[in-house]
């Protein structure tokens, strides 16, 4: 099995690998935009995610993300790796 670069894994759900690091790409599993500043400071609120990485993770786990995030996830589900 091919080893994946752990620096590319989504820091929120840890279930999706971004193609490039800090690309502002969207994770189609949890709706997190890959952001270098928030990767380095998971409590930082702002940037393209509007909430901190830690806040997003808790909301994702609890199913309480804003509706527009669920819309983004739905629109990007075709990007999920095939099983």
PDB file of N, CA and C in Angstrom:
ATOM      1  N   UNK A   1       0.850  -1.200   0.000  1.00  0.00           N
ATOM      2  CA  UNK A   1       0.000   0.000   0.000  1.00  0.00           C
ATOM      3  C   UNK A   1       0.881   1.245   0.000  1.00  0.00           C
ATOM      4  N   UNK A   2       0.523   2.198  -0.825  1.00  0.00           N
ATOM      5  CA  UNK A   2       1.296   3.437  -0.969  1.00  0.00           C
ATOM      6  C   UNK A   2       1.171   4.301   0.290  1.00  0.00           C
ATOM      7  N   UNK A   3       2.321   4.817   0.750  1.00  0.00           N
ATOM      8  CA  UNK A   3       2.331   5.707   1.914  1.00  0.00           C
ATOM      9  C   UNK A   3       1.943   7.111   1.458  1.00  0.00           C
ATOM     10  N   UNK A   4       1.036   7.716   2.196  1.00  0.00           N
ATOM     11  CA  UNK A   4       0.593   9.073   1.865  1.00  0.00           C
ATOM     12  C   UNK A   4       1.321  10.070   2.763  1.00  0.00           C
ATOM     13  N   UNK A   5       1.500  11.265   2.246  1.00  0.00           N
ATOM     14  CA  UNK A   5       2.147  12.346   2.988  1.00  0.00           C
ATOM     15  C   UNK A   5       1.183  12.853   4.064  1.00  0.00           C
ATOM     16  N   UNK A   6       1.519  12.619   5.323  1.00  0.00           N
ATOM     17  CA  UNK A   6       0.644  13.001   6.431  1.00  0.00           C
ATOM     18  C   UNK A   6       0.432  14.513   6.524  1.00  0.00           C
ATOM     19  N   UNK A   7       1.322  15.310   5.923  1.00  0.00           N
ATOM     20  CA  UNK A   7       1.135  16.764   5.963  1.00  0.00           C
ATOM     21  C   UNK A   7      -0.006  17.201   5.044  1.00  0.00           C
ATOM     22  N   UNK A   8      -0.502  16.281   4.205  1.00  0.00           N
ATOM     23  CA  UNK A   8      -1.596  16.600   3.285  1.00  0.00           C
ATOM     24  C   UNK A   8      -2.964  16.197   3.828  1.00  0.00           C
ATOM     25  N   UNK A   9      -2.995  15.519   4.972  1.00  0.00           N
ATOM     26  CA  UNK A   9      -4.270  15.047   5.511  1.00  0.00           C
ATOM     27  C   UNK A   9      -5.063  16.223   6.086  1.00  0.00           C
ATOM     28  N   UNK A  10      -6.373  16.162   5.947  1.00  0.00           N
ATOM     29  CA  UNK A  10      -7.233  17.207   6.508  1.00  0.00           C
ATOM     30  C   UNK A  10      -7.065  17.213   8.030  1.00  0.00           C
ATOM     31  N   UNK A  11      -6.724  18.362   8.613  1.00  0.00           N
ATOM     32  CA  UNK A  11      -6.504  18.414  10.052  1.00  0.00           C
ATOM     33  C   UNK A  11      -7.788  18.343  10.871  1.00  0.00           C
ATOM     34  N   UNK A  12      -8.943  18.458  10.215  1.00  0.00           N
ATOM     35  CA  UNK A  12     -10.224  18.419  10.928  1.00  0.00           C
ATOM     36  C   UNK A  12     -10.746  16.984  11.016  1.00  0.00           C
ATOM     37  N   UNK A  13     -10.992  16.349   9.870  1.00  0.00           N
ATOM     38  CA  UNK A  13     -11.594  15.011   9.883  1.00  0.00           C
ATOM     39  C   UNK A  13     -10.562  13.892   9.793  1.00  0.00           C
ATOM     40  N   UNK A  14      -9.367  14.196   9.281  1.00  0.00           N
ATOM     41  CA  UNK A  14      -8.291  13.222   9.114  1.00  0.00           C
ATOM     42  C   UNK A  14      -8.714  12.047   8.224  1.00  0.00           C
ATOM     43  N   UNK A  15      -9.623  12.326   7.278  1.00  0.00           N
ATOM     44  CA  UNK A  15     -10.113  11.271   6.388  1.00  0.00           C
ATOM     45  C   UNK A  15      -9.882  11.579   4.913  1.00  0.00           C
ATOM     46  N   UNK A  16      -9.321  12.749   4.605  1.00  0.00           N
ATOM     47  CA  UNK A  16      -9.144  13.170   3.214  1.00  0.00           C
ATOM     48  C   UNK A  16      -7.740  13.749   3.060  1.00  0.00           C
ATOM     49  N   UNK A  17      -7.088  13.414   1.953  1.00  0.00           N
ATOM     50  CA  UNK A  17      -5.760  13.969   1.649  1.00  0.00           C
ATOM     51  C   UNK A  17      -5.895  15.021   0.556  1.00  0.00           C
ATOM     52  N   UNK A  18      -5.397  16.218   0.848  1.00  0.00           N
ATOM     53  CA  UNK A  18      -5.357  17.277  -0.160  1.00  0.00           C
ATOM     54  C   UNK A  18      -4.266  16.958  -1.165  1.00  0.00           C
ATOM     55  N   UNK A  19      -4.414  17.428  -2.394  1.00  0.00           N
ATOM     56  CA  UNK A  19      -3.403  17.183  -3.423  1.00  0.00           C
ATOM     57  C   UNK A  19      -2.148  18.007  -3.169  1.00  0.00           C
ATOM     58  N   UNK A  20      -2.329  19.231  -2.652  1.00  0.00           N
ATOM     59  CA  UNK A  20      -1.210  20.112  -2.336  1.00  0.00           C
ATOM     60  C   UNK A  20      -1.410  20.671  -0.941  1.00  0.00           C
ATOM     61  N   UNK A  21      -0.324  20.946  -0.255  1.00  0.00           N
ATOM     62  CA  UNK A  21      -0.399  21.499   1.093  1.00  0.00           C
ATOM     63  C   UNK A  21      -0.765  22.984   1.037  1.00  0.00           C
ATOM     64  N   UNK A  22      -1.639  23.390   1.956  1.00  0.00           N
ATOM     65  CA  UNK A  22      -2.015  24.800   2.124  1.00  0.00           C
ATOM     66  C   UNK A  22      -2.545  25.420   0.833  1.00  0.00           C
ATOM     67  N   UNK A  23      -3.389  24.674   0.136  1.00  0.00           N
ATOM     68  CA  UNK A  23      -3.876  25.089  -1.176  1.00  0.00           C
ATOM     69  C   UNK A  23      -5.211  25.822  -1.124  1.00  0.00           C
ATOM     70  N   UNK A  24      -5.790  25.956   0.079  1.00  0.00           N
ATOM     71  CA  UNK A  24      -7.135  26.515   0.249  1.00  0.00           C
ATOM     72  C   UNK A  24      -8.180  25.656  -0.458  1.00  0.00           C
ATOM     73  N   UNK A  25      -7.822  24.397  -0.703  1.00  0.00           N
ATOM     74  CA  UNK A  25      -8.759  23.443  -1.302  1.00  0.00           C
ATOM     75  C   UNK A  25      -9.768  23.005  -0.237  1.00  0.00           C
ATOM     76  N   UNK A  26     -10.938  22.586  -0.652  1.00  0.00           N
ATOM     77  CA  UNK A  26     -12.009  22.169   0.255  1.00  0.00           C
ATOM     78  C   UNK A  26     -11.956  20.670   0.498  1.00  0.00           C
ATOM     79  N   UNK A  27     -12.059  20.267   1.743  1.00  0.00           N
ATOM     80  CA  UNK A  27     -12.206  18.851   2.078  1.00  0.00           C
ATOM     81  C   UNK A  27     -13.663  18.465   1.815  1.00  0.00           C
ATOM     82  N   UNK A  28     -13.911  17.491   0.925  1.00  0.00           N
ATOM     83  CA  UNK A  28     -15.282  17.124   0.604  1.00  0.00           C
ATOM     84  C   UNK A  28     -15.950  16.256   1.679  1.00  0.00           C
ATOM     85  N   UNK A  29     -15.224  15.958   2.745  1.00  0.00           N
ATOM     86  CA  UNK A  29     -15.796  15.167   3.837  1.00  0.00           C
ATOM     87  C   UNK A  29     -16.334  16.065   4.943  1.00  0.00           C
ATOM     88  N   UNK A  30     -15.532  17.069   5.346  1.00  0.00           N
ATOM     89  CA  UNK A  30     -15.955  17.909   6.476  1.00  0.00           C
ATOM     90  C   UNK A  30     -16.139  19.385   6.131  1.00  0.00           C
ATOM     91  N   UNK A  31     -15.805  19.779   4.892  1.00  0.00           N
ATOM     92  CA  UNK A  31     -16.029  21.161   4.481  1.00  0.00           C
ATOM     93  C   UNK A  31     -14.975  22.149   4.949  1.00  0.00           C
ATOM     94  N   UNK A  32     -13.806  21.666   5.338  1.00  0.00           N
ATOM     95  CA  UNK A  32     -12.714  22.525   5.799  1.00  0.00           C
ATOM     96  C   UNK A  32     -11.875  22.976   4.614  1.00  0.00           C
ATOM     97  N   UNK A  33     -11.548  24.287   4.551  1.00  0.00           N
ATOM     98  CA  UNK A  33     -10.617  24.788   3.544  1.00  0.00           C
ATOM     99  C   UNK A  33      -9.211  24.708   4.122  1.00  0.00           C
ATOM    100  N   UNK A  34      -8.300  24.085   3.394  1.00  0.00           N
ATOM    101  CA  UNK A  34      -6.921  23.907   3.864  1.00  0.00           C
ATOM    102  C   UNK A  34      -6.228  25.261   3.928  1.00  0.00           C
ATOM    103  N   UNK A  35      -5.844  25.670   5.120  1.00  0.00           N
ATOM    104  CA  UNK A  35      -5.335  27.013   5.373  1.00  0.00           C
ATOM    105  C   UNK A  35      -4.098  26.921   6.266  1.00  0.00           C
ATOM    106  N   UNK A  36      -2.959  27.373   5.765  1.00  0.00           N
ATOM    107  CA  UNK A  36      -1.694  27.291   6.497  1.00  0.00           C
ATOM    108  C   UNK A  36      -1.759  27.987   7.847  1.00  0.00           C
ATOM    109  N   UNK A  37      -2.324  29.170   7.891  1.00  0.00           N
ATOM    110  CA  UNK A  37      -2.373  29.923   9.153  1.00  0.00           C
ATOM    111  C   UNK A  37      -3.149  29.141  10.201  1.00  0.00           C
ATOM    112  N   UNK A  38      -4.278  28.594   9.815  1.00  0.00           N
ATOM    113  CA  UNK A  38      -5.089  27.852  10.769  1.00  0.00           C
ATOM    114  C   UNK A  38      -4.506  26.472  11.071  1.00  0.00           C
ATOM    115  N   UNK A  39      -3.734  25.915  10.168  1.00  0.00           N
ATOM    116  CA  UNK A  39      -3.027  24.662  10.458  1.00  0.00           C
ATOM    117  C   UNK A  39      -2.016  24.895  11.579  1.00  0.00           C
ATOM    118  N   UNK A  40      -1.315  26.026  11.479  1.00  0.00           N
ATOM    119  CA  UNK A  40      -0.284  26.339  12.471  1.00  0.00           C
ATOM    120  C   UNK A  40      -0.872  26.876  13.770  1.00  0.00           C
ATOM    121  N   UNK A  41      -2.042  27.507  13.710  1.00  0.00           N
ATOM    122  CA  UNK A  41      -2.711  28.051  14.897  1.00  0.00           C
ATOM    123  C   UNK A  41      -4.177  27.623  14.850  1.00  0.00           C
ATOM    124  N   UNK A  42      -4.487  26.417  15.359  1.00  0.00           N
ATOM    125  CA  UNK A  42      -5.840  25.876  15.239  1.00  0.00           C
ATOM    126  C   UNK A  42      -6.914  26.645  16.006  1.00  0.00           C
ATOM    127  N   UNK A  43      -6.524  27.637  16.801  1.00  0.00           N
ATOM    128  CA  UNK A  43      -7.503  28.466  17.497  1.00  0.00           C
ATOM    129  C   UNK A  43      -7.764  29.795  16.787  1.00  0.00           C
ATOM    130  N   UNK A  44      -7.029  30.039  15.684  1.00  0.00           N
ATOM    131  CA  UNK A  44      -7.186  31.295  14.943  1.00  0.00           C
ATOM    132  C   UNK A  44      -8.535  31.316  14.226  1.00  0.00           C
ATOM    133  N   UNK A  45      -9.322  32.359  14.464  1.00  0.00           N
ATOM    134  CA  UNK A  45     -10.609  32.536  13.785  1.00  0.00           C
ATOM    135  C   UNK A  45     -10.442  33.555  12.675  1.00  0.00           C
ATOM    136  N   UNK A  46     -10.837  33.208  11.495  1.00  0.00           N
ATOM    137  CA  UNK A  46     -10.724  34.125  10.371  1.00  0.00           C
ATOM    138  C   UNK A  46     -10.224  33.404   9.142  1.00  0.00           C
ATOM    139  N   UNK A  47      -9.903  34.160   8.125  1.00  0.00           N
ATOM    140  CA  UNK A  47      -9.487  33.554   6.880  1.00  0.00           C
ATOM    141  C   UNK A  47     -10.685  32.965   6.149  1.00  0.00           C
ATOM    142  N   UNK A  48     -10.442  32.009   5.306  1.00  0.00           N
ATOM    143  CA  UNK A  48     -11.525  31.483   4.470  1.00  0.00           C
ATOM    144  C   UNK A  48     -12.468  30.547   5.229  1.00  0.00           C
ATOM    145  N   UNK A  49     -12.118  30.141   6.447  1.00  0.00           N
ATOM    146  CA  UNK A  49     -12.982  29.232   7.193  1.00  0.00           C
ATOM    147  C   UNK A  49     -13.933  29.927   8.163  1.00  0.00           C
ATOM    148  N   UNK A  50     -13.721  31.164   8.474  1.00  0.00           N
ATOM    149  CA  UNK A  50     -14.573  31.973   9.353  1.00  0.00           C
ATOM    150  C   UNK A  50     -14.572  31.517  10.813  1.00  0.00           C
ATOM    151  N   UNK A  51     -14.284  30.268  11.078  1.00  0.00           N
ATOM    152  CA  UNK A  51     -14.203  29.757  12.455  1.00  0.00           C
ATOM    153  C   UNK A  51     -12.840  29.091  12.602  1.00  0.00           C
ATOM    154  N   UNK A  52     -12.422  28.877  13.823  1.00  0.00           N
ATOM    155  CA  UNK A  52     -11.121  28.237  14.018  1.00  0.00           C
ATOM    156  C   UNK A  52     -11.202  26.758  13.614  1.00  0.00           C
ATOM    157  N   UNK A  53     -10.041  26.181  13.388  1.00  0.00           N
ATOM    158  CA  UNK A  53      -9.966  24.754  13.060  1.00  0.00           C
ATOM    159  C   UNK A  53     -10.589  23.917  14.188  1.00  0.00           C
ATOM    160  N   UNK A  54     -10.304  24.277  15.428  1.00  0.00           N
ATOM    161  CA  UNK A  54     -10.846  23.533  16.565  1.00  0.00           C
ATOM    162  C   UNK A  54     -12.369  23.670  16.648  1.00  0.00           C
ATOM    163  N   UNK A  55     -12.886  24.875  16.386  1.00  0.00           N
ATOM    164  CA  UNK A  55     -14.344  25.075  16.383  1.00  0.00           C
ATOM    165  C   UNK A  55     -14.998  24.250  15.269  1.00  0.00           C
ATOM    166  N   UNK A  56     -14.380  24.275  14.085  1.00  0.00           N
ATOM    167  CA  UNK A  56     -14.925  23.536  12.941  1.00  0.00           C
ATOM    168  C   UNK A  56     -14.951  22.037  13.257  1.00  0.00           C
ATOM    169  N   UNK A  57     -13.870  21.526  13.838  1.00  0.00           N
ATOM    170  CA  UNK A  57     -13.798  20.104  14.178  1.00  0.00           C
ATOM    171  C   UNK A  57     -14.932  19.712  15.130  1.00  0.00           C
ATOM    172  N   UNK A  58     -15.152  20.518  16.162  1.00  0.00           N
ATOM    173  CA  UNK A  58     -16.219  20.218  17.123  1.00  0.00           C
ATOM    174  C   UNK A  58     -17.591  20.276  16.457  1.00  0.00           C
ATOM    175  N   UNK A  59     -17.808  21.299  15.620  1.00  0.00           N
ATOM    176  CA  UNK A  59     -19.094  21.413  14.925  1.00  0.00           C
ATOM    177  C   UNK A  59     -19.293  20.249  13.956  1.00  0.00           C
ATOM    178  N   UNK A  60     -18.229  19.826  13.287  1.00  0.00           N
ATOM    179  CA  UNK A  60     -18.316  18.704  12.353  1.00  0.00           C
ATOM    180  C   UNK A  60     -18.663  17.420  13.118  1.00  0.00           C
ATOM    181  N   UNK A  61     -17.959  17.166  14.228  1.00  0.00           N
ATOM    182  CA  UNK A  61     -18.234  15.966  15.033  1.00  0.00           C
ATOM    183  C   UNK A  61     -19.665  15.957  15.553  1.00  0.00           C
ATOM    184  N   UNK A  62     -20.168  17.128  15.936  1.00  0.00           N
ATOM    185  CA  UNK A  62     -21.503  17.239  16.524  1.00  0.00           C
ATOM    186  C   UNK A  62     -22.615  17.410  15.493  1.00  0.00           C
ATOM    187  N   UNK A  63     -22.245  17.556  14.212  1.00  0.00           N
ATOM    188  CA  UNK A  63     -23.246  17.751  13.167  1.00  0.00           C
ATOM    189  C   UNK A  63     -23.912  19.109  13.221  1.00  0.00           C
ATOM    190  N   UNK A  64     -23.164  20.118  13.694  1.00  0.00           N
ATOM    191  CA  UNK A  64     -23.745  21.454  13.861  1.00  0.00           C
ATOM    192  C   UNK A  64     -23.054  22.514  13.004  1.00  0.00           C
ATOM    193  N   UNK A  65     -22.470  22.113  11.881  1.00  0.00           N
ATOM    194  CA  UNK A  65     -21.876  23.095  10.980  1.00  0.00           C
ATOM    195  C   UNK A  65     -22.978  23.942  10.352  1.00  0.00           C
ATOM    196  N   UNK A  66     -22.643  25.168   9.920  1.00  0.00           N
ATOM    197  CA  UNK A  66     -23.641  25.985   9.220  1.00  0.00           C
ATOM    198  C   UNK A  66     -24.120  25.276   7.944  1.00  0.00           C
ATOM    199  N   UNK A  67     -25.351  25.535   7.561  1.00  0.00           N
ATOM    200  CA  UNK A  67     -25.943  24.872   6.392  1.00  0.00           C
ATOM    201  C   UNK A  67     -25.103  25.039   5.132  1.00  0.00           C
ATOM    202  N   UNK A  68     -24.495  26.217   4.945  1.00  0.00           N
ATOM    203  CA  UNK A  68     -23.733  26.425   3.708  1.00  0.00           C
ATOM    204  C   UNK A  68     -22.533  25.485   3.623  1.00  0.00           C
ATOM    205  N   UNK A  69     -21.996  25.053   4.760  1.00  0.00           N
ATOM    206  CA  UNK A  69     -20.891  24.092   4.739  1.00  0.00           C
ATOM    207  C   UNK A  69     -21.402  22.733   4.251  1.00  0.00           C
ATOM    208  N   UNK A  70     -22.557  22.312   4.735  1.00  0.00           N
ATOM    209  CA  UNK A  70     -23.137  21.056   4.251  1.00  0.00           C
ATOM    210  C   UNK A  70     -23.438  21.137   2.757  1.00  0.00           C
ATOM    211  N   UNK A  71     -23.845  22.319   2.279  1.00  0.00           N
ATOM    212  CA  UNK A  71     -24.068  22.512   0.843  1.00  0.00           C
ATOM    213  C   UNK A  71     -22.761  22.334   0.073  1.00  0.00           C
ATOM    214  N   UNK A  72     -21.661  22.894   0.597  1.00  0.00           N
ATOM    215  CA  UNK A  72     -20.356  22.741  -0.054  1.00  0.00           C
ATOM    216  C   UNK A  72     -19.925  21.277  -0.084  1.00  0.00           C
ATOM    217  N   UNK A  73     -20.152  20.570   1.014  1.00  0.00           N
ATOM    218  CA  UNK A  73     -19.800  19.147   1.070  1.00  0.00           C
ATOM    219  C   UNK A  73     -20.592  18.383   0.002  1.00  0.00           C
ATOM    220  N   UNK A  74     -21.882  18.653  -0.075  1.00  0.00           N
ATOM    221  CA  UNK A  74     -22.739  17.976  -1.064  1.00  0.00           C
ATOM    222  C   UNK A  74     -22.260  18.275  -2.489  1.00  0.00           C
ATOM    223  N   UNK A  75     -21.915  19.524  -2.758  1.00  0.00           N
ATOM    224  CA  UNK A  75     -21.472  19.923  -4.099  1.00  0.00           C
ATOM    225  C   UNK A  75     -20.125  19.310  -4.475  1.00  0.00           C
ATOM    226  N   UNK A  76     -19.336  18.894  -3.484  1.00  0.00           N
ATOM    227  CA  UNK A  76     -17.991  18.372  -3.745  1.00  0.00           C
ATOM    228  C   UNK A  76     -17.856  16.882  -3.495  1.00  0.00           C
ATOM    229  N   UNK A  77     -18.954  16.178  -3.240  1.00  0.00           N
ATOM    230  CA  UNK A  77     -18.854  14.754  -2.915  1.00  0.00           C
ATOM    231  C   UNK A  77     -18.306  13.930  -4.072  1.00  0.00           C
ATOM    232  N   UNK A  78     -18.389  14.438  -5.294  1.00  0.00           N
ATOM    233  CA  UNK A  78     -17.817  13.739  -6.440  1.00  0.00           C
ATOM    234  C   UNK A  78     -16.281  13.685  -6.385  1.00  0.00           C
ATOM    235  N   UNK A  79     -15.685  14.458  -5.484  1.00  0.00           N
ATOM    236  CA  UNK A  79     -14.222  14.479  -5.334  1.00  0.00           C
ATOM    237  C   UNK A  79     -13.732  13.433  -4.335  1.00  0.00           C
ATOM    238  N   UNK A  80     -14.662  12.715  -3.707  1.00  0.00           N
ATOM    239  CA  UNK A  80     -14.266  11.688  -2.750  1.00  0.00           C
ATOM    240  C   UNK A  80     -13.555  10.544  -3.468  1.00  0.00           C
ATOM    241  N   UNK A  81     -12.513  10.006  -2.856  1.00  0.00           N
ATOM    242  CA  UNK A  81     -11.840   8.869  -3.496  1.00  0.00           C
ATOM    243  C   UNK A  81     -12.780   7.663  -3.574  1.00  0.00           C
ATOM    244  N   UNK A  82     -12.673   6.916  -4.650  1.00  0.00           N
ATOM    245  CA  UNK A  82     -13.507   5.714  -4.756  1.00  0.00           C
ATOM    246  C   UNK A  82     -12.970   4.649  -3.808  1.00  0.00           C
ATOM    247  N   UNK A  83     -13.887   3.867  -3.272  1.00  0.00           N
ATOM    248  CA  UNK A  83     -13.500   2.845  -2.287  1.00  0.00           C
ATOM    249  C   UNK A  83     -13.107   1.560  -2.951  1.00  0.00           C
TER     250      UNK A  83
END
